[in-house]
Tab-separated table of C-alpha atoms in Angstrom:
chain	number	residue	atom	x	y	z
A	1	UNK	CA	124.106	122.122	126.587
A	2	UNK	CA	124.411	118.289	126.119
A	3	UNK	CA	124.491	116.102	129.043
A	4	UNK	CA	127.338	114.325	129.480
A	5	UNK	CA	127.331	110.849	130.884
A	6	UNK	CA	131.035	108.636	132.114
A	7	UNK	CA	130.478	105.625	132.936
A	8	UNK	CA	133.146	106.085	135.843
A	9	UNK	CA	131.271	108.133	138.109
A	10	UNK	CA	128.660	106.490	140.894
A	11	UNK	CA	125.714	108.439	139.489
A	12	UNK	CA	126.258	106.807	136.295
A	13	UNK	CA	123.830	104.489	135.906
A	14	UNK	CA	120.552	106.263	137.908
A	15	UNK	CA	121.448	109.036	134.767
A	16	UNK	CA	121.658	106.282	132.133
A	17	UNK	CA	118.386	105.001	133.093
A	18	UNK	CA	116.655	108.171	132.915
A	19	UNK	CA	117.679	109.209	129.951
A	20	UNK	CA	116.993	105.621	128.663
A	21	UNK	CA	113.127	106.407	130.351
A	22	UNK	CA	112.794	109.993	129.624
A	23	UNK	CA	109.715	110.429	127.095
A	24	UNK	CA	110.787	112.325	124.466
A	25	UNK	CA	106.936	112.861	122.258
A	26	UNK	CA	104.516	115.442	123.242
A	27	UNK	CA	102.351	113.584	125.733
A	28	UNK	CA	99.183	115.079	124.459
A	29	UNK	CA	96.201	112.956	124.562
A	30	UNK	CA	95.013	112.805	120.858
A	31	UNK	CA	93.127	109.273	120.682
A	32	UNK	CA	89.735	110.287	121.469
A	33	UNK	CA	90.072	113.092	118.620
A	34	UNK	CA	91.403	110.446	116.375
A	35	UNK	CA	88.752	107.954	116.949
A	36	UNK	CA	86.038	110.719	115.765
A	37	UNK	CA	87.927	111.497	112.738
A	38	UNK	CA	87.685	107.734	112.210
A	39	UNK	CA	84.217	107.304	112.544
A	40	UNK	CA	83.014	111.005	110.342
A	41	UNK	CA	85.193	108.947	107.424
A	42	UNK	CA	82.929	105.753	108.130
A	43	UNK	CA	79.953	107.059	108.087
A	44	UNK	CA	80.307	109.946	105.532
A	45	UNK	CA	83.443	108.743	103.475
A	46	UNK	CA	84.215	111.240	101.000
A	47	UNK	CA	81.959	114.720	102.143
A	48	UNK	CA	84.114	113.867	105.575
A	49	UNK	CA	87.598	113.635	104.105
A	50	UNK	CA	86.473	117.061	101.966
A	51	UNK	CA	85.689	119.025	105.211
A	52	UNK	CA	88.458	117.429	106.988
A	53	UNK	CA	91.141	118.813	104.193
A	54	UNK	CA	89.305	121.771	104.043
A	55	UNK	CA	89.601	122.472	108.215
A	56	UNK	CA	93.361	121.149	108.636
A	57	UNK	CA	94.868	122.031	104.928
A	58	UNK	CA	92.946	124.975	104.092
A	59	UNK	CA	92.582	122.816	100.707
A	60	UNK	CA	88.784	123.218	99.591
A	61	UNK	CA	87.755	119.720	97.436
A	62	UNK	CA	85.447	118.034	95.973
A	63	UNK	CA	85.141	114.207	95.806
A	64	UNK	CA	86.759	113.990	92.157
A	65	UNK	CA	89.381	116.352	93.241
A	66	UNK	CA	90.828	114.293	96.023
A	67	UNK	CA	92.936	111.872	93.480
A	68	UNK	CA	95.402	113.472	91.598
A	69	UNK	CA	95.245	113.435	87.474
A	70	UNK	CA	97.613	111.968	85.234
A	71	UNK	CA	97.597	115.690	83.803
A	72	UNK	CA	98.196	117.049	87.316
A	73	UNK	CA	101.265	114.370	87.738
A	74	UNK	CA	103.317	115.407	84.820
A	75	UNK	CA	102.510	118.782	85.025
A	76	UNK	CA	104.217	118.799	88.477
A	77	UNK	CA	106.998	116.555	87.805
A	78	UNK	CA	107.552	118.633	85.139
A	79	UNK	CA	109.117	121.254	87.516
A	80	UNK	CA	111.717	118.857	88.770
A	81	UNK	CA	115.207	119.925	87.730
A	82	UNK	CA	117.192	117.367	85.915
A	83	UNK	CA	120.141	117.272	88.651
A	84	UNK	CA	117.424	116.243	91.116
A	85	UNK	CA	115.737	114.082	89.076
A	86	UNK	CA	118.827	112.214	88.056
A	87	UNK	CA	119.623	112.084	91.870
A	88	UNK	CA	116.097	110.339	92.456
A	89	UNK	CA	116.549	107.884	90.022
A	90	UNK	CA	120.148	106.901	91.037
A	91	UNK	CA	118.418	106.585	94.737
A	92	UNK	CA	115.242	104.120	93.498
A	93	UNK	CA	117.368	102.050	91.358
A	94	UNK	CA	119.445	101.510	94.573
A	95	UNK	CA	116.767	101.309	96.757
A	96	UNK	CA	115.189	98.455	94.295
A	97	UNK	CA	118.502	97.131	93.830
A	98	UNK	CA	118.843	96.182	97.625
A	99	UNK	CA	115.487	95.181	97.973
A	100	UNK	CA	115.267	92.577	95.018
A	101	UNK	CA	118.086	90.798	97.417
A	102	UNK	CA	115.574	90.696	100.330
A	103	UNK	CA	113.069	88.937	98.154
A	104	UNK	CA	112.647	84.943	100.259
A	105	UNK	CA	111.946	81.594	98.357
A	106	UNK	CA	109.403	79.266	98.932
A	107	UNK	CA	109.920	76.064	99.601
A	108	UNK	CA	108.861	72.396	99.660
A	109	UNK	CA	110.184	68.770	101.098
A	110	UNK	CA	109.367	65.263	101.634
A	111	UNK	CA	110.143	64.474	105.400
A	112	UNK	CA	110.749	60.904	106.001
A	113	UNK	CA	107.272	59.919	107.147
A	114	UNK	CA	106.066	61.050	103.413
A	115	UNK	CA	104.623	64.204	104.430
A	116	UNK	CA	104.907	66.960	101.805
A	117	UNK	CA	105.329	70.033	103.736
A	118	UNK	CA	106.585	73.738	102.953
A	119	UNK	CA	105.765	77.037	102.346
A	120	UNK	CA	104.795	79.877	100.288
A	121	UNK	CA	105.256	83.467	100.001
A	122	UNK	CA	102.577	86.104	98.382
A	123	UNK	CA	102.451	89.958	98.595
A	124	UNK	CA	99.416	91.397	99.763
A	125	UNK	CA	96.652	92.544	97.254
A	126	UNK	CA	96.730	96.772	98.396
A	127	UNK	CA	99.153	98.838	100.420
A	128	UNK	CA	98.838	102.127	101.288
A	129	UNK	CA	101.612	104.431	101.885
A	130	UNK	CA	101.039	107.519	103.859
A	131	UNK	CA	103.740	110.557	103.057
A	132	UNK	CA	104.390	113.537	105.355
A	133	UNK	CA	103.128	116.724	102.937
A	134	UNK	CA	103.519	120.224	102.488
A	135	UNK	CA	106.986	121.828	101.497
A	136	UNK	CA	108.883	119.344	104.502
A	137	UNK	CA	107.546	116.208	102.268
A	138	UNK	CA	109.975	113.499	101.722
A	139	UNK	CA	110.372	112.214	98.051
A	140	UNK	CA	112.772	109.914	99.772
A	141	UNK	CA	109.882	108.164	101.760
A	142	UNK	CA	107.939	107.669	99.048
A	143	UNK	CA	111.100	105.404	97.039
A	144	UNK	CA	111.566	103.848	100.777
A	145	UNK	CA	108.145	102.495	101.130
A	146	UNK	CA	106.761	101.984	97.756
A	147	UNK	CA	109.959	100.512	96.154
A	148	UNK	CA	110.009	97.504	98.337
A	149	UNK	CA	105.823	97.000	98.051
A	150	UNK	CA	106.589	96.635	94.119
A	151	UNK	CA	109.532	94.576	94.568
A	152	UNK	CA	107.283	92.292	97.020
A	153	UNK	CA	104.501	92.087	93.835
A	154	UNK	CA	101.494	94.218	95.382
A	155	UNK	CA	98.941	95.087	92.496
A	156	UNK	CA	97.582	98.202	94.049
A	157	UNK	CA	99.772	100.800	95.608
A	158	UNK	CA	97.339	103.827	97.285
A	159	UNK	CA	99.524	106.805	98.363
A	160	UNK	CA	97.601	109.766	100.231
A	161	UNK	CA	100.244	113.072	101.358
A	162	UNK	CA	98.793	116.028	102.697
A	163	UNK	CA	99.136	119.632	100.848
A	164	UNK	CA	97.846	122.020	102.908
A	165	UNK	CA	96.724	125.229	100.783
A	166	UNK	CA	97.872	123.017	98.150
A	167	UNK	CA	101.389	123.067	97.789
A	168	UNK	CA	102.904	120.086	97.018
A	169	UNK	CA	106.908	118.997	96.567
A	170	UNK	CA	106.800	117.923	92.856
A	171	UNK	CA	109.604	115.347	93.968
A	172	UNK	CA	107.037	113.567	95.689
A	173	UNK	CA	105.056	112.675	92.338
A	174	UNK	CA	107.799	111.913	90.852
A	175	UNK	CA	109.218	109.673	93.377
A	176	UNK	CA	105.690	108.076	93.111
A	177	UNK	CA	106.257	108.098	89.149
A	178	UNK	CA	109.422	106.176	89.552
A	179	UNK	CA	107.827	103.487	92.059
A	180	UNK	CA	105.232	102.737	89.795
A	181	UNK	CA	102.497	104.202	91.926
A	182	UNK	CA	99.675	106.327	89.694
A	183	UNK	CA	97.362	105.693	92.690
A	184	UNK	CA	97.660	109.365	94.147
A	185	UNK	CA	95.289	111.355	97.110
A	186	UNK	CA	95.988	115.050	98.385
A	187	UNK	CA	95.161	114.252	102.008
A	188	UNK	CA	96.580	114.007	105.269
A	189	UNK	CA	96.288	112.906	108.796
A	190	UNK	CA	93.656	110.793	110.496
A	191	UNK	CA	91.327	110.880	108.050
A	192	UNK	CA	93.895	109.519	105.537
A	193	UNK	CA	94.195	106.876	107.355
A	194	UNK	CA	90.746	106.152	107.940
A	195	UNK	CA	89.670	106.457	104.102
A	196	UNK	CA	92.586	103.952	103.368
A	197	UNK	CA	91.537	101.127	106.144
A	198	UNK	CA	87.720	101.595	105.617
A	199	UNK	CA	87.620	103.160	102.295
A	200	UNK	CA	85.171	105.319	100.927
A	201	UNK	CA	83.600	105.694	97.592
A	202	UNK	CA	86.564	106.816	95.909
A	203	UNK	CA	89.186	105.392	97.788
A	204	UNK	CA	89.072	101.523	98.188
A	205	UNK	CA	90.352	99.925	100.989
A	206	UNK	CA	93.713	98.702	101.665
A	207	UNK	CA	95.013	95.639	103.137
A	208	UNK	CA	98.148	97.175	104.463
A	209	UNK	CA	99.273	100.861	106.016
A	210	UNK	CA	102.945	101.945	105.969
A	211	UNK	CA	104.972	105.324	106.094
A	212	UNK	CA	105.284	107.861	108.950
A	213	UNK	CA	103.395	110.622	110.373
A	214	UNK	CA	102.592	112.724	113.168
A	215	UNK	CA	100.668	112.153	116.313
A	216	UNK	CA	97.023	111.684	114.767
A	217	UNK	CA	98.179	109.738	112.096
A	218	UNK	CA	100.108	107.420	114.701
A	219	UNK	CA	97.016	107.169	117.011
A	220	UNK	CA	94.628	106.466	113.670
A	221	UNK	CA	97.311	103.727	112.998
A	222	UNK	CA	96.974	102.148	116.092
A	223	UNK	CA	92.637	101.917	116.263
A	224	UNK	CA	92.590	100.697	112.904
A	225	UNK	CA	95.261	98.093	113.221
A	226	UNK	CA	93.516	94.880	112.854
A	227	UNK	CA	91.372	95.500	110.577
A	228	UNK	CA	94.012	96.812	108.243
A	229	UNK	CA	97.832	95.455	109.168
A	230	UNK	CA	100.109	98.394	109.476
A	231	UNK	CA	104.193	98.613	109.288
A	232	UNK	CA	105.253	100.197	113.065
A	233	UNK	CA	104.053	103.228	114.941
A	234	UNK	CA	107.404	105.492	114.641
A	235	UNK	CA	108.363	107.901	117.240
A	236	UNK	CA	111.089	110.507	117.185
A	237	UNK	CA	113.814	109.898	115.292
A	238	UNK	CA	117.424	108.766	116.921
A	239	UNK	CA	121.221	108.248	116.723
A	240	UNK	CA	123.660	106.742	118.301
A	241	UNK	CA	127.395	107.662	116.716
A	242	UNK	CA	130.143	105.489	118.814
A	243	UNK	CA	133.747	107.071	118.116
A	244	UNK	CA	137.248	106.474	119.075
A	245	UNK	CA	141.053	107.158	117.787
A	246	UNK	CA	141.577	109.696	115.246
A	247	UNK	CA	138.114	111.046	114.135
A	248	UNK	CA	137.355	114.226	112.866
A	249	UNK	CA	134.928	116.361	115.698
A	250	UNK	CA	133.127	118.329	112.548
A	251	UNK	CA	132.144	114.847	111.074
A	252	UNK	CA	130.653	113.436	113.647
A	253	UNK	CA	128.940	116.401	115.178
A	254	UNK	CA	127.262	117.304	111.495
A	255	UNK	CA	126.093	114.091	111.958
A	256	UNK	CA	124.552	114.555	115.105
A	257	UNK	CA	123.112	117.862	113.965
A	258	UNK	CA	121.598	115.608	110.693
A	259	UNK	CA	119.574	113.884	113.374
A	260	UNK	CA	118.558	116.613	115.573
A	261	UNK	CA	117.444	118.825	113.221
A	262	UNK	CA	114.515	116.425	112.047
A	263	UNK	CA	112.817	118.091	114.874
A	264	UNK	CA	112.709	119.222	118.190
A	265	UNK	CA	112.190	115.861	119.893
A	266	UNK	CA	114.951	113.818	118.002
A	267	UNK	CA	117.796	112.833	119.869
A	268	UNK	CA	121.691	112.272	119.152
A	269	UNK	CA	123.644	110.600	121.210
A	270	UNK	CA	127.763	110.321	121.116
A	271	UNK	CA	129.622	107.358	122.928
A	272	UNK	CA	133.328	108.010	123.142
A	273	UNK	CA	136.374	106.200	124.954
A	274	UNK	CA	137.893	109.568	124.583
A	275	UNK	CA	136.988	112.431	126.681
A	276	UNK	CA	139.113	115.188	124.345
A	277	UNK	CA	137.075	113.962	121.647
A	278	UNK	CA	133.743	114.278	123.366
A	279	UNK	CA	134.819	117.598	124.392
A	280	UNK	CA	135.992	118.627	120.860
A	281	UNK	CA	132.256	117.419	119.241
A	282	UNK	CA	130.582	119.052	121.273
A	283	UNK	CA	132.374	122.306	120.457
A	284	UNK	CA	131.798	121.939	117.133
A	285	UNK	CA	128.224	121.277	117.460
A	286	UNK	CA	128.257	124.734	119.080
A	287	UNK	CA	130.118	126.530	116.063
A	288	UNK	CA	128.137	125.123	113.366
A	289	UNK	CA	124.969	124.876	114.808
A	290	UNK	CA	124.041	129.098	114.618
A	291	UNK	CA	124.974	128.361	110.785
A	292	UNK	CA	121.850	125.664	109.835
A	293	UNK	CA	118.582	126.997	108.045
A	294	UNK	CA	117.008	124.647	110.667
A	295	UNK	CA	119.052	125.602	113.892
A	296	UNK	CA	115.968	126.617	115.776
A	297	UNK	CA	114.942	122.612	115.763
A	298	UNK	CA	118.167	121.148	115.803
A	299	UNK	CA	118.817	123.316	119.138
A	300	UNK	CA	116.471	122.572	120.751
A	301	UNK	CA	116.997	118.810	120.101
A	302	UNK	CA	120.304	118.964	121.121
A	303	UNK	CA	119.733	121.033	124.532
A	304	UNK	CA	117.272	118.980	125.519
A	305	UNK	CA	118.093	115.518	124.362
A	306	UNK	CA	121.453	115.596	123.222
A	307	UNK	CA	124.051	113.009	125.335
A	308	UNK	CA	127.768	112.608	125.616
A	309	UNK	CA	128.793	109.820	127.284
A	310	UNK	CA	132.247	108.444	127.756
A	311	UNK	CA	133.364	104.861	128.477
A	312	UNK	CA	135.983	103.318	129.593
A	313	UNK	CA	136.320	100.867	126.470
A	314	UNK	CA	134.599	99.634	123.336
A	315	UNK	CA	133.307	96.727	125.182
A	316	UNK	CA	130.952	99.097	127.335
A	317	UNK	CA	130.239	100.905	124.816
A	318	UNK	CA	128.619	98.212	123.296
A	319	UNK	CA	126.974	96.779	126.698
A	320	UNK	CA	125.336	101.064	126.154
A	321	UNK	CA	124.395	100.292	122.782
A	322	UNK	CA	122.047	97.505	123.171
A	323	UNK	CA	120.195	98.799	125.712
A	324	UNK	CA	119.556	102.084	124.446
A	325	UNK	CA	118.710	99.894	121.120
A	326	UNK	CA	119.368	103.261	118.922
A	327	UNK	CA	117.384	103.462	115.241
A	328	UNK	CA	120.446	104.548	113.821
A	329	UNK	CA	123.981	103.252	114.915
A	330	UNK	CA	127.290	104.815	113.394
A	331	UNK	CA	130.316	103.309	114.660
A	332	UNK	CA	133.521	105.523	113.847
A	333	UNK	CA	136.118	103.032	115.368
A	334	UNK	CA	139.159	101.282	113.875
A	335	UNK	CA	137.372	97.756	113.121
A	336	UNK	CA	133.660	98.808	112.879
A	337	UNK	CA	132.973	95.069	111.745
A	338	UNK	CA	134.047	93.312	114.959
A	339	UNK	CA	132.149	96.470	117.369
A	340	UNK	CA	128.799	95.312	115.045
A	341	UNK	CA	129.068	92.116	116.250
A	342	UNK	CA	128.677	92.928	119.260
A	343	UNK	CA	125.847	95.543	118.786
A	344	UNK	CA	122.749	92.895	118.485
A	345	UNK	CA	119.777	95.845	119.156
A	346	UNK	CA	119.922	98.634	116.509
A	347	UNK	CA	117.713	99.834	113.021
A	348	UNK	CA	120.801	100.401	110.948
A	349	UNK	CA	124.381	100.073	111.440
A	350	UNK	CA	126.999	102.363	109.393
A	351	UNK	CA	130.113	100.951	109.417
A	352	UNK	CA	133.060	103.135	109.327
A	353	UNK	CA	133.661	107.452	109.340
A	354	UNK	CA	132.717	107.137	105.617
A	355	UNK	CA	129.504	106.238	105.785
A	356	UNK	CA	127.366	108.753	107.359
A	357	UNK	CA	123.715	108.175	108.512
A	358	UNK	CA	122.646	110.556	106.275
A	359	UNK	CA	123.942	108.490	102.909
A	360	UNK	CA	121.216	105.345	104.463
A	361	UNK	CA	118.348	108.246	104.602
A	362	UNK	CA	118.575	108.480	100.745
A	363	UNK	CA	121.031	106.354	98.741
A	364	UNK	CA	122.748	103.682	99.676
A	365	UNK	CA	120.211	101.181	99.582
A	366	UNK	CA	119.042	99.685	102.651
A	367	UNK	CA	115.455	100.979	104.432
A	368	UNK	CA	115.483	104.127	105.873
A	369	UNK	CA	112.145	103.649	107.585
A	370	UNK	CA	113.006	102.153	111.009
A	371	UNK	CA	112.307	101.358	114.577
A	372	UNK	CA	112.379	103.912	117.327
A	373	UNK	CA	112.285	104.552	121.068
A	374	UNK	CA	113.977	101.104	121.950
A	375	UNK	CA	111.762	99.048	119.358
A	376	UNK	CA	115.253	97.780	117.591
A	377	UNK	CA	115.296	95.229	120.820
A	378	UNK	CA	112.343	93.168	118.996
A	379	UNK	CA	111.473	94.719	115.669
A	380	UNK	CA	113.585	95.388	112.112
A	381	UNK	CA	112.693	98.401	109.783
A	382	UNK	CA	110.894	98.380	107.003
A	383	UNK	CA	111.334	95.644	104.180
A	384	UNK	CA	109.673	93.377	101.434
A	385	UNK	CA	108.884	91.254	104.280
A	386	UNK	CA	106.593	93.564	106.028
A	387	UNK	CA	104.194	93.023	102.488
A	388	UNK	CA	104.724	89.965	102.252
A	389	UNK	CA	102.421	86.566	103.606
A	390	UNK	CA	103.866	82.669	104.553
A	391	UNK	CA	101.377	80.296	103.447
A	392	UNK	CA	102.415	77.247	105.117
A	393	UNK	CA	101.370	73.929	103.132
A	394	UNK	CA	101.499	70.308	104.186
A	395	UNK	CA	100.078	66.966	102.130
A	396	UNK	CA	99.652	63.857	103.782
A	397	UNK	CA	100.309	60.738	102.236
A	398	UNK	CA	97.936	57.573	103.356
A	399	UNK	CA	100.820	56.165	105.050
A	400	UNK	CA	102.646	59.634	106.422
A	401	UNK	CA	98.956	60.204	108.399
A	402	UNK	CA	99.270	56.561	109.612
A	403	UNK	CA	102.932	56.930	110.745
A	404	UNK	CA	102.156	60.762	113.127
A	405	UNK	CA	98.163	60.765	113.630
A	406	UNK	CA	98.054	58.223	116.447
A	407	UNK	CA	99.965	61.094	118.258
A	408	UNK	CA	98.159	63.737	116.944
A	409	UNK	CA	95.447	61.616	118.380
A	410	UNK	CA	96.459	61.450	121.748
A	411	UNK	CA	97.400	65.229	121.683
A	412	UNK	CA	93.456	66.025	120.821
A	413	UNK	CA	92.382	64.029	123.389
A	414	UNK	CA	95.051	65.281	126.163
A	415	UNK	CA	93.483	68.827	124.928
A	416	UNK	CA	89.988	67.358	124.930
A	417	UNK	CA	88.902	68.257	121.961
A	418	UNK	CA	87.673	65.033	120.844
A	419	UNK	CA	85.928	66.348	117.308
A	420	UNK	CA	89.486	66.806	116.150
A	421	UNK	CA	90.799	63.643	117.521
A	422	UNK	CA	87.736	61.846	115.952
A	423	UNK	CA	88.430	63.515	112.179
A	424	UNK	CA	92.239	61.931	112.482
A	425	UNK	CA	90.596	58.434	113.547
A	426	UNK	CA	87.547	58.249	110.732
A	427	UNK	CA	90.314	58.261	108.052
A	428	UNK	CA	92.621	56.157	110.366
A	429	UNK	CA	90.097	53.729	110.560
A	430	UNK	CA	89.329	53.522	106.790
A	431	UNK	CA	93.192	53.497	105.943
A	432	UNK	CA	93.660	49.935	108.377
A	433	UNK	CA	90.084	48.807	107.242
A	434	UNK	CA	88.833	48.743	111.342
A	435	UNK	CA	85.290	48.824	111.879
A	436	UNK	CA	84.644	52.495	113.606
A	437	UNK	CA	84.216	52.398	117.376
């Protein structure tokens, strides 16, 4: 059973803050395990990433095996039904058309002193996207981070998904196809990771790592960060559904159940201003629950993580909202509009009881790849942003340097770096004809 939470009784708030601290990821120590995988791919590069897919994927390869062929593409999207490949497309050309919105400007100005200043944006030269694999791959994370690299302009996209004994969803390819990404590997896990930040002799190097994983592939995200930049390190997935008035109890507990049955450590969470409602959700969690191909997971999310709480108004269920800072945030109300301006800390808001979580996890446009475990209070999911660069630029006219480098000047010297101080006065100096000191 859920707990259930009201924010009337004493204990109310010790509860709420140990659900809001309860760890909800296996706690198992994998970074020493990680950081050899890292190194084997340094120093043997491609014979490591063969016995690597060989030990975890039972997938035996050779070094001009590990990038998929044009042949081997086509042949595979060729099994893709043309109901789901029609749904596909209708889901990148959304997914590209909300992204092309995201896309910033540069920009440039004269300030009054004469100084040219401004700024420019450019995508970075490789990305690599790293896909879940095997027959629980998601096409749909392949649109959600390659779509917005191509909108951003990268030239290289490198995607590497695991297929262990070498399966493979053909709607990954394809989703790769329709993302304009050729750039294909059949492996997995740390070692993916490793070949894309260092890069081996097939597999150049990237600049940039995005996409979710499991625990290795988190941990090898983490030691190579730095040299390679990387998107966010994702942890179980989350969501937060606030209802009140007239909603239906099957809606909003299949959309709990959506969450939970991502796997075991997800976690869906209902705030409700009406206790017959909470009661009525959770009831028909219960019913259709038994009924899911996936009920194992989704059970075992929901005993374990699953939270009811009821408030005493929309205004506290807000105040529950930020601080739990969910990835996901449906709000089922009357006015969903005015209760998101109040929510300031979530992933992704969906407004109203028609718009389901589960519509922003394939096709209605925005990112689906998103902050977790309270990350929404400082971070934003994934966008054309996250590969992109600002270039800052700035051009000094003779007399803009005269007008601001006397304080510049005394800035260097209050610092006491007098080298950079001195560079400001030498042209100074020149510019007012003054013999130097």
């Amino acid at each position: 059973m859920p707990v259930t939470l009201n924010t009337s009784e004493p204990d109310f708030e010790a509860r709420f803050a140990d659900m809001l601290a309860a760890k909800r990821e296996d706690s198992t120590d994998v970074n020493d395990a990680v950081a050899a995988i890292i190194a084997d791919v340094r120093k043997r590069g491609d014979a490591a990433l063969c016995d690597l897919t060989s030990r975890f994927d039972r997938l035996d390869l050779t070094p001009d095996r590990l990038r998929f062929s044009p042949e081997e593409i086509a042949a595979q999207v060729a099994h893709v039904s043309a109901p789901d490949r029609a749904a596909l497309t209708l889901a990148a050309e959304r997914i590209r058309a909300y992204h092309e919105r995201q896309m910033p400007e540069d920009a440039i100005w004269t300030d009054p002193q004469g100084a040219t200043l401004g700024w420019r944006w450019t995508p970075v030269s490789a990305a690599g996207l790293y896909v879940p694999g095997g027959q629980a791959a998601y096409p749909s994370s392949v649109l959600m981070n390659a779509i917005p690299a191509r909108v951003a302009g990268v030239d290289r996209l490198v995607i590497c998904v695991p297929t262990p004994g070498g399966h493979l969803n053909p709607l990954v390819l394809l989703a790769a196809q329709l993302s304009g990404v050729t750039e294909i590997y059949r492996i997995g896990g740390a070692q993916a990771i490793a070949a894309m930040a260092f890069g081996t002799d097939t597999i150049a190097p990237v600049d940039k790592i995005t996409g979710p994983g499991n625990a290795y592939v988190a941990a090898a995200k983490r030691q190579v960060f730095g040299r390679v930049g990387i998107d966010m390190i994702a942890g179980p997935s989350e969501v937060l559904v606030i209802a009140e008035g007239d909603q239906h109890p099957d809606w909003l507990a299949l959309d709990l159940l959506a969450q939970a049955e991502h796997d075991a450590d997800a976690q869906s969470i209902l705030i409700t201003t009406d206790p017959a409602l909470g009661h009525a959700v959770a009831g028909a969690v219960d019913r259709i629950l038994p009924s899911l191909p996936r009920a194992r997971i989704a059970g075992a999310s929901w005993r374990d993580y699953g939270t009811i709480i009821i408030v005493r108004d929309l205004e506290e269920a807000a105040a529950l909202s930020n601080r739990i800072a969910p990835e996901h945030l449906e709000l089922c109300v009357d006015d969903p509009e005015a209760l998101a301006a109040k929510c300031v800390h979530a992933g992704a808001i969906f407004l109203g009881p028609h718009t389901p979580e589960a519509v922003g996890d394939y096709i209605s446009g925005p990112n689906h790849v998103l902050p977790t475990a309270r990350s929404a209070r400082f971070s934003s999911g994934l966008s054309v942003l996250d590969f992109l660069k600002r270039t800052t630029m700035a051009r000094l006219t003779p007399g803009a340097l005269n007008a601001v480098g006397h304080a510049a000047m005394r800035l260097a010297a209050a610092e006491g770096l007098q080298a950079h101080g001195e560079s400001i006065r030498a042209r100074l100096d020149l510019l007012n004809e003054r013999p130097p000191e």
